[in-house]
mmCIF file of C-alpha atoms in Angstrom:
data_model
loop_
_atom_site.group_PDB
_atom_site.id
_atom_site.type_symbol
_atom_site.label_atom_id
_atom_site.label_comp_id
_atom_site.label_asym_id
_atom_site.label_seq_id
_atom_site.Cartn_x
_atom_site.Cartn_y
_atom_site.Cartn_z
ATOM 1 C CA PHE A 1 -21.809 -17.874 -13.196
ATOM 2 C CA MET A 2 -19.556 -16.890 -16.103
ATOM 3 C CA GLU A 3 -16.928 -19.024 -16.847
ATOM 4 C CA THR A 4 -14.293 -16.424 -17.643
ATOM 5 C CA ILE A 5 -13.362 -13.611 -15.693
ATOM 6 C CA GLN A 6 -10.843 -10.703 -16.355
ATOM 7 C CA LEU A 7 -8.427 -10.462 -13.967
ATOM 8 C CA VAL A 8 -5.871 -7.379 -13.260
ATOM 9 C CA ALA A 9 -2.481 -7.472 -11.484
ATOM 10 C CA PRO A 10 -0.861 -4.562 -10.813
ATOM 11 C CA CYS A 11 2.996 -4.452 -10.763
ATOM 12 C CA HIS A 12 6.237 -1.945 -10.379
ATOM 13 C CA PHE A 13 6.342 -0.059 -13.518
ATOM 14 C CA GLY A 14 9.134 -1.930 -15.785
ATOM 15 C CA MET A 15 8.580 -5.264 -14.252
ATOM 16 C CA GLU A 16 5.526 -6.098 -16.439
ATOM 17 C CA ALA A 17 7.839 -8.487 -18.426
ATOM 18 C CA VAL A 18 8.231 -10.601 -15.362
ATOM 19 C CA LEU A 19 4.647 -10.864 -13.853
ATOM 20 C CA LYS A 20 3.702 -11.612 -17.584
ATOM 21 C CA ARG A 21 5.985 -14.829 -17.465
ATOM 22 C CA GLU A 22 4.798 -15.971 -13.799
ATOM 23 C CA ILE A 23 1.118 -15.400 -15.170
ATOM 24 C CA TYR A 24 2.261 -17.962 -18.267
ATOM 25 C CA ASP A 25 3.875 -20.374 -15.645
ATOM 26 C CA LEU A 26 0.684 -20.584 -14.083
ATOM 27 C CA GLY A 27 -0.961 -21.508 -17.022
ATOM 28 C CA TYR A 28 -3.218 -18.542 -18.054
ATOM 29 C CA ASP A 29 -3.331 -16.548 -20.866
ATOM 30 C CA ILE A 30 -2.286 -12.861 -21.243
ATOM 31 C CA THR A 31 -5.211 -10.375 -22.762
ATOM 32 C CA LYS A 32 -3.277 -7.262 -22.271
ATOM 33 C CA VAL A 33 -0.032 -5.388 -20.804
ATOM 34 C CA GLU A 34 -0.155 -2.100 -19.576
ATOM 35 C CA ASP A 35 2.403 0.216 -17.778
ATOM 36 C CA GLY A 36 2.150 -1.288 -14.201
ATOM 37 C CA ARG A 37 -0.708 -3.679 -15.391
ATOM 38 C CA VAL A 38 -1.189 -7.171 -16.322
ATOM 39 C CA THR A 39 -4.630 -8.330 -17.395
ATOM 40 C CA PHE A 40 -5.385 -11.968 -18.093
ATOM 41 C CA GLU A 41 -8.119 -14.590 -18.261
ATOM 42 C CA GLY A 42 -8.824 -17.478 -15.153
ATOM 43 C CA ASP A 43 -12.003 -18.470 -13.375
ATOM 44 C CA LEU A 44 -12.622 -18.041 -9.570
ATOM 45 C CA GLU A 45 -10.188 -20.652 -8.844
ATOM 46 C CA THR A 46 -7.611 -18.463 -10.443
ATOM 47 C CA ILE A 47 -8.530 -15.768 -7.755
ATOM 48 C CA CYS A 48 -7.115 -18.383 -5.117
ATOM 49 C CA ARG A 49 -4.144 -19.413 -7.157
ATOM 50 C CA SER A 50 -2.884 -16.269 -8.474
ATOM 51 C CA ASN A 51 -2.941 -14.608 -4.812
ATOM 52 C CA ILE A 52 -0.859 -17.381 -3.330
ATOM 53 C CA PHE A 53 1.322 -18.179 -6.218
ATOM 54 C CA LEU A 54 2.282 -14.750 -7.865
ATOM 55 C CA ARG A 55 5.689 -13.312 -6.316
ATOM 56 C CA THR A 56 5.579 -9.914 -8.209
ATOM 57 C CA ALA A 57 1.976 -8.778 -8.371
ATOM 58 C CA GLU A 58 1.249 -6.117 -5.813
ATOM 59 C CA ARG A 59 -2.359 -7.342 -5.925
ATOM 60 C CA VAL A 60 -5.036 -9.207 -7.821
ATOM 61 C CA MET A 61 -8.472 -7.781 -8.885
ATOM 62 C CA VAL A 62 -11.671 -8.909 -11.090
ATOM 63 C CA GLN A 63 -11.894 -6.215 -13.989
ATOM 64 C CA ILE A 64 -16.145 -5.812 -13.663
ATOM 65 C CA GLY A 65 -15.534 -3.603 -16.776
ATOM 66 C CA ARG A 66 -14.081 -0.958 -19.039
ATOM 67 C CA PHE A 67 -15.362 2.026 -21.011
ATOM 68 C CA ARG A 68 -14.807 5.343 -21.972
ATOM 69 C CA ALA A 69 -16.131 8.607 -20.029
ATOM 70 C CA THR A 70 -15.159 12.000 -20.576
ATOM 71 C CA THR A 71 -18.044 13.270 -18.789
ATOM 72 C CA PHE A 72 -19.342 12.753 -15.208
ATOM 73 C CA ASP A 73 -22.696 11.654 -16.587
ATOM 74 C CA GLU A 74 -21.015 9.230 -18.831
ATOM 75 C CA LEU A 75 -19.515 7.532 -15.841
ATOM 76 C CA TYR A 76 -22.166 7.257 -13.990
ATOM 77 C CA GLU A 77 -24.424 5.690 -16.743
ATOM 78 C CA ASN A 78 -21.548 3.228 -17.394
ATOM 79 C CA MET A 79 -20.742 2.447 -13.696
ATOM 80 C CA LYS A 80 -24.162 2.012 -13.411
ATOM 81 C CA ALA A 81 -24.675 -0.336 -15.908
ATOM 82 C CA LEU A 82 -22.162 -2.887 -15.039
ATOM 83 C CA PRO A 83 -23.617 -6.097 -13.511
ATOM 84 C CA TRP A 84 -22.549 -5.325 -9.778
ATOM 85 C CA GLU A 85 -25.216 -8.237 -8.600
ATOM 86 C CA ASP A 86 -23.176 -10.655 -9.935
ATOM 87 C CA TRP A 87 -20.168 -10.080 -7.164
ATOM 88 C CA ILE A 88 -21.864 -7.913 -4.165
ATOM 89 C CA PRO A 89 -24.402 -9.507 -1.993
ATOM 90 C CA GLN A 90 -27.433 -7.778 -0.585
ATOM 91 C CA ASP A 91 -25.274 -6.922 2.925
ATOM 92 C CA GLY A 92 -21.843 -6.972 0.960
ATOM 93 C CA LYS A 93 -19.739 -3.662 2.149
ATOM 94 C CA PHE A 94 -18.599 -1.917 -0.915
ATOM 95 C CA TRP A 95 -16.789 1.449 -1.565
ATOM 96 C CA VAL A 96 -14.482 3.034 -4.027
ATOM 97 C CA LYS A 97 -11.197 2.514 -1.882
ATOM 98 C CA LYS A 98 -8.945 3.944 -4.608
ATOM 99 C CA ALA A 99 -9.399 5.933 -7.954
ATOM 100 C CA SER A 100 -6.700 7.395 -10.325
ATOM 101 C CA SER A 101 -6.681 9.623 -13.355
ATOM 102 C CA VAL A 102 -3.838 10.024 -15.647
ATOM 103 C CA LYS A 103 -4.471 12.136 -19.228
ATOM 104 C CA SER A 104 -7.813 12.166 -18.769
ATOM 105 C CA LYS A 105 -10.645 14.840 -18.595
ATOM 106 C CA LEU A 106 -11.868 13.322 -15.604
ATOM 107 C CA PHE A 107 -8.997 13.855 -12.803
ATOM 108 C CA SER A 108 -10.861 14.581 -9.510
ATOM 109 C CA ALA A 109 -10.406 11.552 -7.705
ATOM 110 C CA SER A 110 -12.731 12.501 -4.804
ATOM 111 C CA ASP A 111 -15.659 13.103 -7.515
ATOM 112 C CA ILE A 112 -14.742 10.011 -9.375
ATOM 113 C CA GLN A 113 -15.242 7.973 -6.100
ATOM 114 C CA SER A 114 -18.533 9.491 -4.956
ATOM 115 C CA ILE A 115 -20.191 9.320 -8.500
ATOM 116 C CA CYS A 116 -19.420 5.690 -8.665
ATOM 117 C CA LYS A 117 -20.293 4.878 -5.414
ATOM 118 C CA LYS A 118 -23.317 6.925 -6.004
ATOM 119 C CA ALA A 119 -23.972 4.743 -9.273
ATOM 120 C CA MET A 120 -22.984 1.476 -7.706
ATOM 121 C CA VAL A 121 -25.853 1.939 -5.045
ATOM 122 C CA ASP A 122 -28.452 2.813 -7.851
ATOM 123 C CA ARG A 123 -27.726 -0.192 -9.599
ATOM 124 C CA LEU A 124 -28.059 -2.211 -6.291
ATOM 125 C CA LYS A 125 -31.411 -0.485 -5.098
ATOM 126 C CA MET A 126 -32.900 -1.819 -8.686
ATOM 127 C CA THR A 127 -31.554 -5.375 -8.012
ATOM 128 C CA TYR A 128 -32.320 -5.659 -4.164
ATOM 129 C CA HIS A 129 -35.577 -3.724 -3.948
ATOM 130 C CA THR A 130 -33.886 -1.747 -1.035
ATOM 131 C CA ASP A 131 -34.036 1.848 -0.209
ATOM 132 C CA TRP A 132 -31.247 1.112 2.311
ATOM 133 C CA PHE A 133 -27.926 -1.221 2.741
ATOM 134 C CA LYS A 134 -26.548 -2.206 6.029
ATOM 135 C CA GLU A 135 -23.066 -3.175 4.629
ATOM 136 C CA ASP A 136 -22.405 -5.358 7.361
ATOM 137 C CA GLY A 137 -21.164 -8.447 5.579
ATOM 138 C CA ALA A 138 -17.830 -9.059 3.372
ATOM 139 C CA SER A 139 -15.875 -6.296 1.698
ATOM 140 C CA PHE A 140 -15.850 -5.494 -1.780
ATOM 141 C CA PRO A 141 -13.126 -2.597 -2.579
ATOM 142 C CA VAL A 142 -13.701 -1.288 -5.960
ATOM 143 C CA ARG A 143 -10.536 0.534 -7.637
ATOM 144 C CA ILE A 144 -10.956 2.633 -10.765
ATOM 145 C CA PHE A 145 -8.331 3.522 -12.961
ATOM 146 C CA LEU A 146 -8.576 6.237 -15.757
ATOM 147 C CA LEU A 147 -5.591 6.426 -18.479
ATOM 148 C CA LYS A 148 -6.820 8.629 -21.535
ATOM 149 C CA ASP A 149 -10.279 8.795 -20.754
ATOM 150 C CA GLU A 150 -10.448 5.270 -20.671
ATOM 151 C CA VAL A 151 -11.838 3.922 -17.303
ATOM 152 C CA THR A 152 -10.974 0.575 -15.681
ATOM 153 C CA VAL A 153 -13.401 -1.047 -12.787
ATOM 154 C CA ALA A 154 -11.881 -3.654 -11.008
ATOM 155 C CA LEU A 155 -12.760 -5.279 -7.638
ATOM 156 C CA ASP A 156 -9.970 -5.764 -5.265
ATOM 157 C CA THR A 157 -9.671 -9.308 -4.046
ATOM 158 C CA THR A 158 -6.193 -9.234 -2.435
ATOM 159 C CA GLY A 159 -6.950 -6.591 0.540
ATOM 160 C CA ASP A 160 -3.386 -5.520 2.048
ATOM 161 C CA PRO A 161 -1.141 -5.652 -0.604
ATOM 162 C CA LEU A 162 0.804 -8.986 -1.899
ATOM 163 C CA HIS A 163 4.225 -7.831 -0.651
ATOM 164 C CA LYS A 164 3.129 -8.551 2.808
ATOM 165 C CA ARG A 165 3.955 -11.673 2.744
ATOM 166 C CA GLY A 166 3.749 -11.812 6.683
ATOM 167 C CA TYR A 167 7.680 -12.746 7.149
ATOM 168 C CA ARG A 168 9.006 -9.347 7.602
ATOM 169 C CA THR A 169 8.509 -8.581 11.365
ATOM 170 C CA TRP A 170 11.321 -5.995 11.580
ATOM 171 C CA THR A 171 12.709 -3.996 8.988
ATOM 172 C CA SER A 172 15.648 -1.331 8.105
ATOM 173 C CA LYS A 173 15.128 2.055 7.643
ATOM 174 C CA ALA A 174 14.896 2.023 3.896
ATOM 175 C CA PRO A 175 13.691 -1.691 3.063
ATOM 176 C CA ILE A 176 13.012 -2.713 -0.751
ATOM 177 C CA SER A 177 9.378 -4.430 -0.774
ATOM 178 C CA GLU A 178 9.468 -8.244 -1.156
ATOM 179 C CA THR A 179 7.783 -7.895 -4.431
ATOM 180 C CA LEU A 180 10.288 -5.676 -6.135
ATOM 181 C CA ALA A 181 13.153 -7.837 -4.426
ATOM 182 C CA ALA A 182 11.775 -10.551 -6.120
ATOM 183 C CA ALA A 183 11.159 -9.529 -9.410
ATOM 184 C CA LEU A 184 14.936 -8.290 -9.467
ATOM 185 C CA ILE A 185 15.985 -11.596 -8.829
ATOM 186 C CA MET A 186 14.114 -12.914 -11.709
ATOM 187 C CA LEU A 187 15.714 -10.468 -13.732
ATOM 188 C CA THR A 188 19.033 -12.040 -13.403
ATOM 189 C CA PRO A 189 20.372 -15.147 -13.992
ATOM 190 C CA TRP A 190 20.227 -16.756 -10.740
ATOM 191 C CA ARG A 191 19.249 -19.825 -10.108
ATOM 192 C CA ALA A 192 19.214 -22.241 -7.051
ATOM 193 C CA ASP A 193 22.146 -23.818 -7.692
ATOM 194 C CA ARG A 194 24.286 -20.664 -7.964
ATOM 195 C CA ILE A 195 26.113 -18.542 -5.270
ATOM 196 C CA LEU A 196 24.278 -15.691 -4.291
ATOM 197 C CA VAL A 197 25.555 -12.803 -1.753
ATOM 198 C CA ASP A 198 24.126 -9.622 -0.466
ATOM 199 C CA PRO A 199 26.813 -7.432 1.359
ATOM 200 C CA PHE A 200 24.419 -4.924 2.661
ATOM 201 C CA CYS A 201 21.669 -7.383 3.747
ATOM 202 C CA GLY A 202 19.558 -5.231 6.220
ATOM 203 C CA SER A 203 16.900 -7.091 6.988
ATOM 204 C CA GLY A 204 17.497 -9.951 4.467
ATOM 205 C CA THR A 205 14.566 -9.017 2.361
ATOM 206 C CA PHE A 206 16.633 -10.129 -1.169
ATOM 207 C CA LEU A 207 17.840 -13.294 0.199
ATOM 208 C CA ILE A 208 14.543 -14.385 2.158
ATOM 209 C CA GLU A 209 12.903 -14.119 -1.398
ATOM 210 C CA ALA A 210 15.617 -15.927 -3.109
ATOM 211 C CA ALA A 211 15.632 -18.635 -0.535
ATOM 212 C CA MET A 212 11.713 -19.041 -0.937
ATOM 213 C CA MET A 213 12.167 -19.629 -4.388
ATOM 214 C CA ALA A 214 14.768 -22.165 -4.122
ATOM 215 C CA ALA A 215 12.629 -23.905 -1.724
ATOM 216 C CA ASN A 216 9.420 -23.743 -3.914
ATOM 217 C CA ILE A 217 7.574 -21.598 -0.941
ATOM 218 C CA ALA A 218 4.548 -19.856 -2.365
ATOM 219 C CA PRO A 219 4.454 -16.315 -1.176
ATOM 220 C CA GLY A 220 1.156 -16.338 -0.079
ATOM 221 C CA MET A 221 0.423 -19.388 1.182
ATOM 222 C CA ASN A 222 0.758 -17.808 5.039
ATOM 223 C CA ARG A 223 -1.687 -15.001 4.711
ATOM 224 C CA SER A 224 -5.271 -14.091 4.165
ATOM 225 C CA PHE A 225 -6.826 -12.320 1.267
ATOM 226 C CA THR A 226 -10.326 -10.170 1.153
ATOM 227 C CA ALA A 227 -11.807 -12.775 -1.423
ATOM 228 C CA GLU A 228 -11.551 -15.258 1.332
ATOM 229 C CA ALA A 229 -14.901 -13.702 2.606
ATOM 230 C CA TRP A 230 -16.639 -14.094 -0.477
ATOM 231 C CA THR A 231 -18.161 -17.395 0.266
ATOM 232 C CA HIS A 232 -21.571 -16.860 -1.907
ATOM 233 C CA LEU A 233 -18.959 -16.945 -5.028
ATOM 234 C CA ILE A 234 -15.590 -19.082 -3.953
ATOM 235 C CA PRO A 235 -16.330 -21.788 -1.553
ATOM 236 C CA LYS A 236 -13.787 -21.859 1.478
ATOM 237 C CA GLN A 237 -12.615 -25.482 0.171
ATOM 238 C CA MET A 238 -11.273 -24.042 -2.681
ATOM 239 C CA TRP A 239 -8.694 -22.115 -0.976
ATOM 240 C CA TYR A 240 -7.796 -24.821 1.275
ATOM 241 C CA ASP A 241 -7.183 -26.665 -1.474
ATOM 242 C CA MET A 242 -5.225 -24.399 -3.267
ATOM 243 C CA VAL A 243 -2.814 -23.988 0.207
ATOM 244 C CA GLU A 244 -2.201 -27.449 0.399
ATOM 245 C CA GLU A 245 -0.951 -27.651 -3.199
ATOM 246 C CA ALA A 246 1.291 -24.780 -2.118
ATOM 247 C CA GLU A 247 2.380 -27.163 0.657
ATOM 248 C CA GLU A 248 2.976 -30.109 -1.200
ATOM 249 C CA MET A 249 5.218 -28.243 -3.448
ATOM 250 C CA VAL A 250 7.218 -26.919 -0.618
ATOM 251 C CA ASP A 251 10.971 -28.331 -0.483
ATOM 252 C CA THR A 252 12.871 -27.013 2.318
ATOM 253 C CA ASP A 253 15.534 -29.822 2.208
ATOM 254 C CA ILE A 254 17.408 -28.431 -0.733
ATOM 255 C CA SER A 255 20.869 -27.377 -0.643
ATOM 256 C CA CYS A 256 21.724 -23.506 -1.894
ATOM 257 C CA ASP A 257 24.416 -20.959 -0.931
ATOM 258 C CA LEU A 258 22.698 -17.923 0.290
ATOM 259 C CA GLN A 259 24.908 -15.416 2.345
ATOM 260 C CA GLY A 260 24.031 -12.115 3.490
ATOM 261 C CA TYR A 261 26.317 -9.516 5.247
ATOM 262 C CA ASP A 262 25.908 -6.082 7.073
ATOM 263 C CA ILE A 263 28.107 -4.157 9.346
ATOM 264 C CA ASP A 264 25.341 -3.419 11.982
ATOM 265 C CA PRO A 265 24.944 -6.293 14.524
ATOM 266 C CA ASP A 266 21.161 -5.541 14.910
ATOM 267 C CA MET A 267 20.413 -6.005 11.366
ATOM 268 C CA ILE A 268 21.348 -9.196 11.305
ATOM 269 C CA ARG A 269 19.887 -10.021 13.950
ATOM 270 C CA ILE A 270 16.439 -8.884 12.343
ATOM 271 C CA ALA A 271 17.783 -10.731 9.044
ATOM 272 C CA ARG A 272 17.811 -13.834 11.031
ATOM 273 C CA ALA A 273 13.944 -13.218 12.608
ATOM 274 C CA ASN A 274 12.499 -12.541 9.389
ATOM 275 C CA ALA A 275 13.968 -15.791 7.546
ATOM 276 C CA LYS A 276 12.810 -17.685 10.897
ATOM 277 C CA GLN A 277 9.546 -16.422 10.582
ATOM 278 C CA ALA A 278 9.808 -17.074 6.267
ATOM 279 C CA GLY A 279 10.983 -20.464 7.379
ATOM 280 C CA VAL A 280 14.003 -20.355 5.251
ATOM 281 C CA ASP A 281 16.829 -19.302 8.370
ATOM 282 C CA HIS A 282 18.264 -22.633 7.702
ATOM 283 C CA LEU A 283 19.042 -21.867 4.116
ATOM 284 C CA ILE A 284 20.765 -18.686 4.741
ATOM 285 C CA HIS A 285 24.023 -17.880 6.514
ATOM 286 C CA PHE A 286 23.919 -14.165 7.977
ATOM 287 C CA GLN A 287 27.018 -12.384 9.097
ATOM 288 C CA GLN A 288 28.343 -9.445 10.499
ATOM 289 C CA ARG A 289 30.651 -8.115 8.359
ATOM 290 C CA ASP A 290 32.277 -5.137 6.569
ATOM 291 C CA VAL A 291 32.164 -4.911 2.953
ATOM 292 C CA ALA A 292 35.864 -5.016 2.770
ATOM 293 C CA ASP A 293 35.873 -8.178 4.118
ATOM 294 C CA LEU A 294 33.767 -9.629 1.282
ATOM 295 C CA LYS A 295 35.116 -12.815 -0.166
ATOM 296 C CA HIS A 296 34.292 -16.027 -1.471
ATOM 297 C CA SER A 297 36.000 -19.416 -2.188
ATOM 298 C CA LYS A 298 34.004 -20.437 -5.322
ATOM 299 C CA LYS A 299 34.795 -19.064 -8.571
ATOM 300 C CA TYR A 300 31.075 -17.899 -10.005
ATOM 301 C CA GLY A 301 28.006 -16.225 -8.154
ATOM 302 C CA PHE A 302 26.134 -13.265 -7.947
ATOM 303 C CA ILE A 303 26.420 -10.289 -5.462
ATOM 304 C CA ILE A 304 23.079 -8.261 -5.436
ATOM 305 C CA THR A 305 22.888 -5.005 -2.913
ATOM 306 C CA LEU A 306 20.661 -2.167 -2.855
ATOM 307 C CA GLY A 307 22.236 1.588 -1.941
ATOM 308 C CA ASN A 308 24.233 4.358 -3.835
ATOM 309 C CA PRO A 309 26.267 2.959 -6.636
ATOM 310 C CA HIS A 310 29.513 5.032 -5.817
ATOM 311 C CA ILE A 311 29.696 3.763 -2.291
ATOM 312 C CA ILE A 312 29.058 0.114 -3.506
ATOM 313 C CA VAL A 313 31.195 0.430 -6.557
ATOM 314 C CA ASP A 314 33.799 1.387 -4.283
ATOM 315 C CA HIS A 315 33.717 -0.703 -1.487
ATOM 316 C CA ILE A 316 32.732 -4.014 -3.654
ATOM 317 C CA MET A 317 35.547 -3.486 -6.545
ATOM 318 C CA ARG A 318 38.180 -2.805 -3.408
ATOM 319 C CA ALA A 319 36.947 -6.222 -1.897
ATOM 320 C CA ILE A 320 37.281 -8.081 -5.208
ATOM 321 C CA PHE A 321 39.656 -6.186 -7.445
ATOM 322 C CA GLY A 322 41.927 -3.995 -5.417
ATOM 323 C CA GLU A 323 42.467 -0.326 -5.780
ATOM 324 C CA LEU A 324 43.381 -0.640 -9.403
ATOM 325 C CA CYS A 325 40.053 -0.703 -10.700
ATOM 326 C CA LEU A 326 38.964 2.463 -8.463
ATOM 327 C CA ARG A 327 40.396 5.530 -9.917
ATOM 328 C CA ARG A 328 36.954 6.611 -11.549
ATOM 329 C CA ALA A 329 37.251 8.848 -14.863
ATOM 330 C CA ASP A 330 36.144 12.732 -14.302
ATOM 331 C CA PRO A 331 32.125 12.905 -14.545
ATOM 332 C CA THR A 332 32.944 15.242 -17.813
ATOM 333 C CA GLY A 333 34.644 11.976 -19.211
ATOM 334 C CA ALA A 334 37.737 13.547 -18.913
ATOM 335 C CA THR A 335 40.578 11.170 -17.656
ATOM 336 C CA PRO A 336 42.069 12.664 -14.079
ATOM 337 C CA SER A 337 45.634 13.820 -14.777
ATOM 338 C CA GLY A 338 48.403 11.226 -13.745
ATOM 339 C CA THR A 339 45.697 8.200 -13.704
ATOM 340 C CA GLN A 340 45.360 5.493 -16.551
ATOM 341 C CA LYS A 341 41.938 5.338 -17.292
ATOM 342 C CA THR A 342 40.526 2.201 -15.917
ATOM 343 C CA GLY A 343 37.463 -0.004 -15.632
ATOM 344 C CA LEU A 344 35.036 2.620 -14.771
ATOM 345 C CA GLU A 345 33.877 5.187 -16.817
ATOM 346 C CA PRO A 346 30.731 7.295 -15.433
ATOM 347 C CA ARG A 347 27.798 7.664 -18.097
ATOM 348 C CA ARG A 348 25.549 10.888 -17.713
ATOM 349 C CA LEU A 349 21.407 10.155 -17.026
ATOM 350 C CA SER A 350 18.991 12.873 -17.990
ATOM 351 C CA GLY A 351 17.442 13.867 -14.209
ATOM 352 C CA GLY A 352 17.387 13.535 -10.902
ATOM 353 C CA ASN A 353 15.348 10.226 -10.768
ATOM 354 C CA PHE A 354 16.019 7.177 -8.631
ATOM 355 C CA ARG A 355 18.081 5.013 -10.772
ATOM 356 C CA SER A 356 18.640 1.137 -10.195
ATOM 357 C CA ARG A 357 21.694 -0.492 -11.752
ATOM 358 C CA PHE A 358 23.036 -4.122 -12.518
ATOM 359 C CA ILE A 359 26.508 -3.830 -12.535
ATOM 360 C CA PRO A 360 28.828 -6.827 -13.420
ATOM 361 C CA TYR A 361 32.257 -7.258 -11.972
ATOM 362 C CA GLY A 362 34.317 -10.264 -12.543
ATOM 363 C CA ASN A 363 32.217 -13.599 -12.191
ATOM 364 C CA PHE A 364 29.974 -11.815 -9.665
ATOM 365 C CA PRO A 365 27.816 -9.388 -11.661
ATOM 366 C CA ILE A 366 26.432 -6.840 -8.718
ATOM 367 C CA ILE A 367 23.050 -5.187 -8.685
ATOM 368 C CA ALA A 368 23.087 -1.750 -7.363
ATOM 369 C CA SER A 369 20.886 1.447 -6.960
ATOM 370 C CA GLY A 370 21.270 4.969 -6.060
ATOM 371 C CA ARG A 371 21.227 8.251 -7.778
ATOM 372 C CA LEU A 372 23.000 10.654 -10.158
ATOM 373 C CA GLN A 373 25.602 8.632 -12.713
ATOM 374 C CA CYS A 374 25.775 4.757 -13.959
ATOM 375 C CA PHE A 375 28.868 3.065 -14.466
ATOM 376 C CA SER A 376 30.217 1.054 -17.549
ATOM 377 C CA LEU A 377 33.161 -1.280 -18.008
ATOM 378 C CA ILE A 378 35.438 -0.155 -20.889
ATOM 379 C CA ASN A 379 38.577 -2.702 -22.031
ATOM 380 C CA TYR A 380 36.730 -5.253 -19.343
ATOM 381 C CA ALA A 381 38.043 -8.419 -20.864
ATOM 382 C CA ASP A 382 41.975 -6.832 -21.087
ATOM 383 C CA ARG A 383 41.882 -5.690 -17.878
ATOM 384 C CA PHE A 384 40.744 -8.774 -16.112
ATOM 385 C CA PRO A 385 41.196 -11.612 -18.803
ATOM 386 C CA GLY A 386 38.773 -14.562 -17.966
ATOM 387 C CA LYS A 387 36.121 -12.816 -16.921
ATOM 388 C CA ASN A 388 34.171 -11.963 -20.192
ATOM 389 C CA LEU A 389 30.500 -10.503 -20.229
ATOM 390 C CA SER A 390 28.083 -12.279 -22.356
ATOM 391 C CA ARG A 391 24.998 -10.828 -22.164
ATOM 392 C CA ILE A 392 23.791 -6.779 -22.297
ATOM 393 C CA ILE A 393 19.907 -6.096 -21.634
ATOM 394 C CA ASP A 394 18.381 -2.800 -21.375
ATOM 395 C CA ILE A 395 15.041 -2.028 -20.142
ATOM 396 C CA THR A 396 13.636 1.194 -18.783
ATOM 397 C CA PRO A 397 10.775 0.796 -16.398
ATOM 398 C CA GLY A 398 9.588 4.630 -15.913
ATOM 399 C CA SER A 399 11.607 6.527 -13.657
ATOM 400 C CA GLN A 400 13.769 3.578 -13.282
ATOM 401 C CA LEU A 401 17.006 2.393 -15.274
ATOM 402 C CA LEU A 402 18.105 -1.219 -15.235
ATOM 403 C CA ARG A 403 20.766 -2.389 -17.043
ATOM 404 C CA THR A 404 21.658 -6.144 -16.833
ATOM 405 C CA ILE A 405 24.433 -7.733 -17.433
ATOM 406 C CA GLY A 406 25.413 -11.065 -16.617
ATOM 407 C CA HIS A 407 26.284 -14.764 -18.054
ATOM 408 C CA PRO A 408 23.644 -16.562 -19.597
#
């Protein structure tokens, strides 16, 4: 069997750099970075390792082939030419799970799926010398991506998306996915020895992900994967060895300061239950508390949360600095009559898409998210001596705008 294989890891748009860093840290070489996807080299053991250890990838797929196709005939012939027998046994259950097309001549997902399935069947018929496949064995879901007429064909090794860690039994009404929460935390300068506060914690995803990072708990060590059934390629022992390696790396005796608040007592109960399920309940302090009562005895730390920035900024700024900073300038840029131009200046954004914001206030940079306007600080150092900013990083992931301002 081939020694080197190409693996594709999809992620949230704009988080490619975070995933790329994760893959490098695992010791693998990156071969291509695209919008929402990172391709890297590895072997069969890499399938196990990346599924268990990657925090920001949505799934891990084996790239079977890449080719150009502008007609269905070209699609069929190229799909039939791929070495499907190297991966799919005679009793394997195979189907095209998903097909997507962007800026390509072939755009009908259902037609792409049916033609690709037919090509696979015809190829395997020639290999196994049979006209009928029972398909009662292991599952081999195929995913097809077309971008500007270039086709990427991949086998899904993961199954349920990697954001399903297995610990979040209950959720809030609009939960953030575990992979996105982990990526946002990795974009900040937060480390395990620093304070992290979520004043609108909901089901606790941000803090649980942070606690798992602090305790070095691999996100996939307590769940199963589709490729575990591919015993003709990957021995079961390889999965057991990888889980054992992950277990040896866990350190739950660490000390960290993670605090989650929510005004809803039901959400606090849910957050505690989820943290217990993840094995990090002893590392997080959850408490029913209004954001107006937000305070901390220590000088430096990070506030991380998700919601409407207008509401978040008003409430958190009141809690940290009082009413002085809340005289928000007019959206047109004019200063309201009779008020002093203060620390918040709205900035117009094009379109009405969902926006995410990293907003710094004091020594506790705030991560907020919502619609309409974002905020920037003006004359910040003059108004709040000793609370200087030292870094500004802008990234634009598709429809989301993330602005990170924080300490090094």
